[in-house]
Coordinates of C-alpha atoms and ligand atoms in Angstrom, one line a residue:
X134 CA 164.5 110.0 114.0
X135 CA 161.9 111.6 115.9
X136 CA 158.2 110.9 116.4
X137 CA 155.3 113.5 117.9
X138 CA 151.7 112.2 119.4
X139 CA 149.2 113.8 121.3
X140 CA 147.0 111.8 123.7
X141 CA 144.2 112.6 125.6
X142 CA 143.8 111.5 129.1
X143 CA 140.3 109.4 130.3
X144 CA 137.9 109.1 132.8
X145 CA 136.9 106.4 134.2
X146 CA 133.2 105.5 134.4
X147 CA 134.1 101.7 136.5
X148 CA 137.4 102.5 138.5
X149 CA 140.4 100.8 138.5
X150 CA 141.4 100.6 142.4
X151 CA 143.8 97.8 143.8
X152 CA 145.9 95.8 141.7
X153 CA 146.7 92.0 141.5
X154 CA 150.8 92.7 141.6
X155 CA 152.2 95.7 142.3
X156 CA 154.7 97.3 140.1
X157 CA 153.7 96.0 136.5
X158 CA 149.7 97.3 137.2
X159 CA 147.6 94.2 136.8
X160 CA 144.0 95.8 137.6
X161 CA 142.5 93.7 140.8
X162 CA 139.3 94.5 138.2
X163 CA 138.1 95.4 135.4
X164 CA 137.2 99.6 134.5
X165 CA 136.0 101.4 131.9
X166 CA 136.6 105.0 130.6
X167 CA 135.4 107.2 128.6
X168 CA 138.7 109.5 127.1
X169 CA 138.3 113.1 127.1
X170 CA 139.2 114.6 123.6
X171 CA 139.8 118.4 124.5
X172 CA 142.3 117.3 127.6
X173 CA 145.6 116.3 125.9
X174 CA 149.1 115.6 126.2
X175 CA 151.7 116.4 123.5
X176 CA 154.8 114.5 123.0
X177 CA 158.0 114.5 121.2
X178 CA 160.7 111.0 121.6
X179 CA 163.9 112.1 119.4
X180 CA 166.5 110.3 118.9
X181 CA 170.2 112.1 120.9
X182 CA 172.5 109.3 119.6
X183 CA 173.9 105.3 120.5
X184 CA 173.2 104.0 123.3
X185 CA 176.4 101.9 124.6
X186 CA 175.4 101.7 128.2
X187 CA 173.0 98.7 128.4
X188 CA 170.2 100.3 130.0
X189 CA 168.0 102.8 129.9
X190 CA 169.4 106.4 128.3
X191 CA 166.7 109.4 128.6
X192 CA 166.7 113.2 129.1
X193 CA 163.3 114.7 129.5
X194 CA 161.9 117.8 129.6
X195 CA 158.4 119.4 130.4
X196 CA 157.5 121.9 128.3
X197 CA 160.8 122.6 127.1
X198 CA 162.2 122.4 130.6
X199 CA 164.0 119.5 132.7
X200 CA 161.2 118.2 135.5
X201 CA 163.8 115.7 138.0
X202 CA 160.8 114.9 140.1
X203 CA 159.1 112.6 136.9
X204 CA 162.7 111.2 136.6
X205 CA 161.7 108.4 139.0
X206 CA 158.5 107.0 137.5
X207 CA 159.7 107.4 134.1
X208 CA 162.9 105.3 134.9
X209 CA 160.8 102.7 136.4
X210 CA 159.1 102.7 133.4
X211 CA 161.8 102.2 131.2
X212 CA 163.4 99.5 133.0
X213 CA 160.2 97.2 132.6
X214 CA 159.9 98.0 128.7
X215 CA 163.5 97.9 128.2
X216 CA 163.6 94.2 126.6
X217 CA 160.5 94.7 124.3
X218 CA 162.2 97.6 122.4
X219 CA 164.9 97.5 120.6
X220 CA 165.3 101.4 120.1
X221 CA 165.8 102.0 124.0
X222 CA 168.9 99.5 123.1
X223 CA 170.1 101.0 120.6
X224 CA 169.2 104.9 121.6
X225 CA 169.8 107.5 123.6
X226 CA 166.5 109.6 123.7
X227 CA 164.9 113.0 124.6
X228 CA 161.0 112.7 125.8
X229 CA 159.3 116.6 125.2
X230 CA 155.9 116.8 126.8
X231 CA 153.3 119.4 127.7
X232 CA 150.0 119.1 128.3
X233 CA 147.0 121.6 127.0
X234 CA 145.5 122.1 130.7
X235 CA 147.2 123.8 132.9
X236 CA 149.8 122.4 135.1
X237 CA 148.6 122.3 139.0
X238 CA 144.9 121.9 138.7
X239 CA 144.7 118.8 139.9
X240 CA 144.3 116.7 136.5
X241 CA 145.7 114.1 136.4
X242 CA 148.2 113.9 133.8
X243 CA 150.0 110.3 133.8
X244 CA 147.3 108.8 131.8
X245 CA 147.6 110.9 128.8
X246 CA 151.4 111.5 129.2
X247 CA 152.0 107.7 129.3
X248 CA 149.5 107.2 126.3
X249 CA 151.9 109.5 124.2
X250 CA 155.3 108.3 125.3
X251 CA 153.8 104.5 124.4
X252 CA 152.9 105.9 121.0
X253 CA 155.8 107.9 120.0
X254 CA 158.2 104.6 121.2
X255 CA 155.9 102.3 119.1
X256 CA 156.5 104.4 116.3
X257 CA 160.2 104.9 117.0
X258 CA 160.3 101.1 116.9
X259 CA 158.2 100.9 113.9
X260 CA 161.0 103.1 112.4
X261 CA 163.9 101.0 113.6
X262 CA 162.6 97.2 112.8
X263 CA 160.3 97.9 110.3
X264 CA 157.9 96.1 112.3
X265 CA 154.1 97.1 113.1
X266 CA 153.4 97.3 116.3
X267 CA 149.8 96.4 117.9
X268 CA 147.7 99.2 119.6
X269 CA 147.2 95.9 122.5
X270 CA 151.1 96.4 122.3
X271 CA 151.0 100.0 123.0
X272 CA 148.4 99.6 125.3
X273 CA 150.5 97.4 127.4
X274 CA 153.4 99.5 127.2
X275 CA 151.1 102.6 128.5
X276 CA 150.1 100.2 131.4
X277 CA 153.6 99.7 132.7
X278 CA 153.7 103.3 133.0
X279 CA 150.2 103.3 134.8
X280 CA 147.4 101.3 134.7
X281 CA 144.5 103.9 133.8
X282 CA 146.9 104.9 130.6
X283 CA 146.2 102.0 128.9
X284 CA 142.3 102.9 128.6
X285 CA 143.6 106.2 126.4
X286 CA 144.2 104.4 122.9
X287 CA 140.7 104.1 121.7
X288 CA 138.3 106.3 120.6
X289 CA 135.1 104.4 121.8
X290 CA 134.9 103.4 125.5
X291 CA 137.8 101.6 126.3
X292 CA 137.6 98.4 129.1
X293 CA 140.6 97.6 130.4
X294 CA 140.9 94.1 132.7
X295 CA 139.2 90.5 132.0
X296 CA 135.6 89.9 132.5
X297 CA 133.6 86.9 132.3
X298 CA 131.5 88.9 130.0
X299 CA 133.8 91.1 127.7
X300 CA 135.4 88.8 124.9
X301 CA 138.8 89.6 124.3
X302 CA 138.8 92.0 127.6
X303 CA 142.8 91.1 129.0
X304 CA 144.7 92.4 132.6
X305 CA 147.3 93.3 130.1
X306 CA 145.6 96.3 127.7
X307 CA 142.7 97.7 127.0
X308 CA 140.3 96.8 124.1
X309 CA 137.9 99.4 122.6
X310 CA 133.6 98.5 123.6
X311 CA 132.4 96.2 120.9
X312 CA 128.7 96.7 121.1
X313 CA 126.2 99.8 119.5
X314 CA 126.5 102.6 121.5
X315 CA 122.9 104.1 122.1
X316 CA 122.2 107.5 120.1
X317 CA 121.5 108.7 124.4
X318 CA 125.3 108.0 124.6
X319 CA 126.7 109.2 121.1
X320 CA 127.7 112.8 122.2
X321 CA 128.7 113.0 125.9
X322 CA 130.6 115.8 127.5
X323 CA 132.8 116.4 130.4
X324 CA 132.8 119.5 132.6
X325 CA 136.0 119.1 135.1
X326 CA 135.3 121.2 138.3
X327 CA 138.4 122.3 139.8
X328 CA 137.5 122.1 143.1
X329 CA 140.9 121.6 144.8
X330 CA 144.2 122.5 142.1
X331 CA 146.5 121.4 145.0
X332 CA 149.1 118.5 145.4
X333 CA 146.9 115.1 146.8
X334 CA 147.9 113.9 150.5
X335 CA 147.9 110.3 148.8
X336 CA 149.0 109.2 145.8
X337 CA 146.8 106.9 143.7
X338 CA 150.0 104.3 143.4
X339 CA 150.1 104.4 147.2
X340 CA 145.9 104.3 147.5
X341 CA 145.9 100.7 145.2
X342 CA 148.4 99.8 147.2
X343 CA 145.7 99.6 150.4
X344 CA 143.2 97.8 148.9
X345 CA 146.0 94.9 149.6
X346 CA 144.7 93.0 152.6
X347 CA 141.8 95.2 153.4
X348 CA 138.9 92.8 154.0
X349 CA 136.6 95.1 151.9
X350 CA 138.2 94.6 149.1
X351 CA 136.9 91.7 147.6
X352 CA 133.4 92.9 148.1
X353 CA 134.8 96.0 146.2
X354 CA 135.9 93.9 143.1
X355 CA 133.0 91.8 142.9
X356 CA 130.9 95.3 142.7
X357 CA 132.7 96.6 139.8
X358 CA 132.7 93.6 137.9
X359 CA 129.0 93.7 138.2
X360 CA 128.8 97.2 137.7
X361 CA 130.9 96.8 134.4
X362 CA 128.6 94.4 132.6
X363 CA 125.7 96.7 133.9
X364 CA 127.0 99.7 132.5
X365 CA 127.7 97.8 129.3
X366 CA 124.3 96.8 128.6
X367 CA 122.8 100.6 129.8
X368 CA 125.5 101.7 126.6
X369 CA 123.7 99.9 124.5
X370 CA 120.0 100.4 125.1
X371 CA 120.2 103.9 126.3
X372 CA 119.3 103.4 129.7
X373 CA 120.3 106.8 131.4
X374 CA 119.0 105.8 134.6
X375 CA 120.8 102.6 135.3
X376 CA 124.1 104.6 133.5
X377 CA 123.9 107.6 135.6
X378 CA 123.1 105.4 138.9
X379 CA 126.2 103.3 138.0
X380 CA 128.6 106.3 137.5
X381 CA 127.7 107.8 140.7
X382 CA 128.1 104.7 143.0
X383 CA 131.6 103.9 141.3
X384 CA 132.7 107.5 142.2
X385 CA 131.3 106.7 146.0
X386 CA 132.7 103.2 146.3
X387 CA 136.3 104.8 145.2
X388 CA 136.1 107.1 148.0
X389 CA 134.3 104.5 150.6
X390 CA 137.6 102.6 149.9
X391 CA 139.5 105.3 150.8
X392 CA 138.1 106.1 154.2
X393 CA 138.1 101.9 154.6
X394 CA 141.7 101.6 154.2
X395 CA 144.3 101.4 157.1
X396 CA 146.1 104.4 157.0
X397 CA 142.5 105.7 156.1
X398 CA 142.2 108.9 154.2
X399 CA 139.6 112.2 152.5
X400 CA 140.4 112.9 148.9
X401 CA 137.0 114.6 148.9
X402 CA 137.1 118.3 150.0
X403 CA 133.7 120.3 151.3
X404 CA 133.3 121.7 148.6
X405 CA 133.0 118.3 146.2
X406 CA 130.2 117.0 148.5
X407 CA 128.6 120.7 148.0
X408 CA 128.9 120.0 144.2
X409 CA 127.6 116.3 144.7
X410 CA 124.4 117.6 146.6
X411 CA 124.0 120.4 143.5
X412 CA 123.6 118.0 140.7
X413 CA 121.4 116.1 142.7
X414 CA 119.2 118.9 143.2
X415 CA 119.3 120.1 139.8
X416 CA 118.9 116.5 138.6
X417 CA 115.7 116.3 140.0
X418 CA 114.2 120.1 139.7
X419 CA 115.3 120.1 136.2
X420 CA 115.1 116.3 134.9
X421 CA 118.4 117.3 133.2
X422 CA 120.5 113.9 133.0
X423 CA 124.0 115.3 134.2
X424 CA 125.9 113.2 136.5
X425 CA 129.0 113.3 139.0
X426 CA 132.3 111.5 138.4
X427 CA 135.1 111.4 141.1
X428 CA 138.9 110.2 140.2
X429 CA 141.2 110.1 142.8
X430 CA 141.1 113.2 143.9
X431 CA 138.8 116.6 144.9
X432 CA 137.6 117.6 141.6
X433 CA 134.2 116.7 140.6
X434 CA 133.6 115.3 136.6
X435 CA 130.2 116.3 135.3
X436 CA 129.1 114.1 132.6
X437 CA 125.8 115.1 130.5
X438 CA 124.9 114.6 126.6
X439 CA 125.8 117.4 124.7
X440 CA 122.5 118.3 123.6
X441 CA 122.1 119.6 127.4
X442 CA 125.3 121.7 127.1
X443 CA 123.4 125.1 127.5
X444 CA 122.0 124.1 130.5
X445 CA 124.5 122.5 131.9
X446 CA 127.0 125.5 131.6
X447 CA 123.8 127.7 132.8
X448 CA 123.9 125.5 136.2
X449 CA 127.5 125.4 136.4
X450 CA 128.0 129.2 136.6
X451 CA 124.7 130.2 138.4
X452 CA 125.3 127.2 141.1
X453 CA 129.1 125.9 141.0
X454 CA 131.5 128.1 140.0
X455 CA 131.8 129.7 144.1
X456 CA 133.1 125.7 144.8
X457 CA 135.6 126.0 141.9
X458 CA 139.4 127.0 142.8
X459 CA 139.6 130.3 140.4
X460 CA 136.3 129.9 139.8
X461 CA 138.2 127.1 136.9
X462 CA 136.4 124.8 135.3
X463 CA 137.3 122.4 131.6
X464 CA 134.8 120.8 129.2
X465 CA 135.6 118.3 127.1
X466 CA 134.1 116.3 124.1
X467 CA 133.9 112.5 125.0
X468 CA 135.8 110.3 122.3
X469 CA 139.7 110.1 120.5
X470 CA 141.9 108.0 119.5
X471 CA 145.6 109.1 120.1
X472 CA 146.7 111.7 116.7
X473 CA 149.8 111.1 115.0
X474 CA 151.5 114.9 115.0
X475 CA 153.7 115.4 112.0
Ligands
DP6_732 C1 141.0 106.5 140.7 O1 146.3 104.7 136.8 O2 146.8 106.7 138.3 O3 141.7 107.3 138.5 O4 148.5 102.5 137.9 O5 149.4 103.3 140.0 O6 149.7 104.7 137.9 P1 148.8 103.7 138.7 O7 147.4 104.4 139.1 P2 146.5 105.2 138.2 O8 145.1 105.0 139.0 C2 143.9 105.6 138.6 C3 142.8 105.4 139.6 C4 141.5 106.1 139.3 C5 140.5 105.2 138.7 C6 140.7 104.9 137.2 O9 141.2 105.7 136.4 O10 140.2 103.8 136.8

């Protein structure tokens, strides 16, 4: 019994930063992503043989190879989902994952990697009980291996925590946005700046963790739940302005929160404040609606409609490319639901 998926990893648009418990990734509010089709892991789960141990049995390899230093996470993982699935009972499995970016440039990986695993072990499962299981199911199962996983099941933009205003929006998974998506919002892009490829100072696990007790925090949350219901309604009327204002104060407010937490930390590098004060210039010589993004980390997200592509890419290699690592940069289509490999 084997089962293949690729997943593509996401972006958020409303962050994800604190959580309500640690460990199981309850968001402390609610986010919501865009997922970004052309950046994708591929996984294998096979079945090695019975599992008589009562826990956990995995061996994993990355790209073909064992990777110890994901052992810890991924046993974690396994420990919380261990009594929803009955093949981890019954199985001893091998996980086989690689990625189609490039290993070491900073993008971040556990959201699509996550996404995968969850689908190959609901399939797996499927397999074994004959059961279906729910993509809220899968969701939640991506979610206990990190929270910003669960937004990668859904093709549309996925919102991921409850909010007064999203029916059927749950801590627990993500559900795909119900409304019209405006024809200004049909066919975004992402370019990924690599601005920094190195290892983070601070882990984004360790960085939720504090938001605990900081006295900023609450003002935080309240901010992106309003921001989420904004962004929402700028979706479905086309509102560029309100959209692109939106984005770019999330990506701020992420990094405010960093420099307002005790130890306080700089995931932003020189050079992503360069590309910041680029695309605001451009913006406004060239009334071009591309926009910054910032995940926990250096590297700088530029979102824009893919009618503007020409000009985007134009801008990016006459203006940005000397504040790219490598001069490396990755565009992806917006959109995606998780592919079933055969
Ligand atoms: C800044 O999902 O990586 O990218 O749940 O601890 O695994 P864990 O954290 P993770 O946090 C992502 C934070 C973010 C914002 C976001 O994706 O919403």
């Amino acid at each position: 019994m084997k089962s293949t998926f690729r997943c593509s990893s996401n972006i958020a648009l409303v962050k994800y930063w604190g959580k309500k418990t640690e460990g199981i990734q309850l968001p402390a509010n609610p986010s919501i992503s865009f997922t970004l089709k052309d950046l994708y892991t591929e996984t294998t789960v096979s079945v090695l043989g019975s599992n008589t141990t009562g826990h956990p049995e995995f061996e994993f390899l990355f790209e073909g190879l064992p990777k110890p230093s994901f052992i810890p996470k991924l046993t974690d993982f396994f420990s919380r989902i261990f009594h929803d699935y009955s093949i981890l009972k019954a199985f001893r499995l091998q996980i086989n994952t690689s990625n189609n970016f490039p290993h070491g440039t900073g993008i971040a990986s556990s959201a699509s990697g996550f996404g995968a695993l969850a689908c190959c072990l609901a399939e797996l499962e499927e397999m074994h009980t004959g059961k279906p299981v729910s993509v809220e199911q899968i969701s939640k199962t991506a979610r206990l291996g990190s929270g910003s996983a669960c937004r990668s099941m859904y093709e549309a933009p996925a919102i991921w925590g409850s909010h007064p205003l999203v029916q059927g929006s749950s801590d627990e998974f993500a559900i795909p946005f119900q409304g019209n998506i405006h024809a200004a919002f049909a066919n975004m892009m992402d370019a990924v700046l690599i601005v920094d490829a190195g290892e983070k100072s601070v882990s984004s696990t360790v960085g939720h963790g504090l938001l605990k007790g900081n006295p900023y925090a609450p003002a935080r949350y309240g901010e992106a739940t309003l921001h989420l219901a904004e962004l929402c309604t700028s979706l479905e009327t086309g509102n560029m302005t309100d959209f692109i204002r939106i984005v770019e104060q999330e990506a701020l407010q992420l990094h405010a929160m960093m420099m307002l937490s005790n130890p306080y930390f700089i995931l932003m590098r020189p050079a992503t404040l360069s590309v910041i004060e680029a695309v605001w210039a451009f913006r406004k010589e060239r009334d071009v609606p591309v926009m910054f993004t910032l995940d926990a980390g250096a590297n700088v997200h530029l979102l824009f409609p893919e009618a503007h592509y020409q000009q985007v890419k134009n801008f990016i290699d006459d203006r940005l490319l000397s504040f790219c690592q490598n001069k490396q940069y990755f565009c992806s289509a917006i959109g995606s639901a998780p592919i079933r490999i055969q």
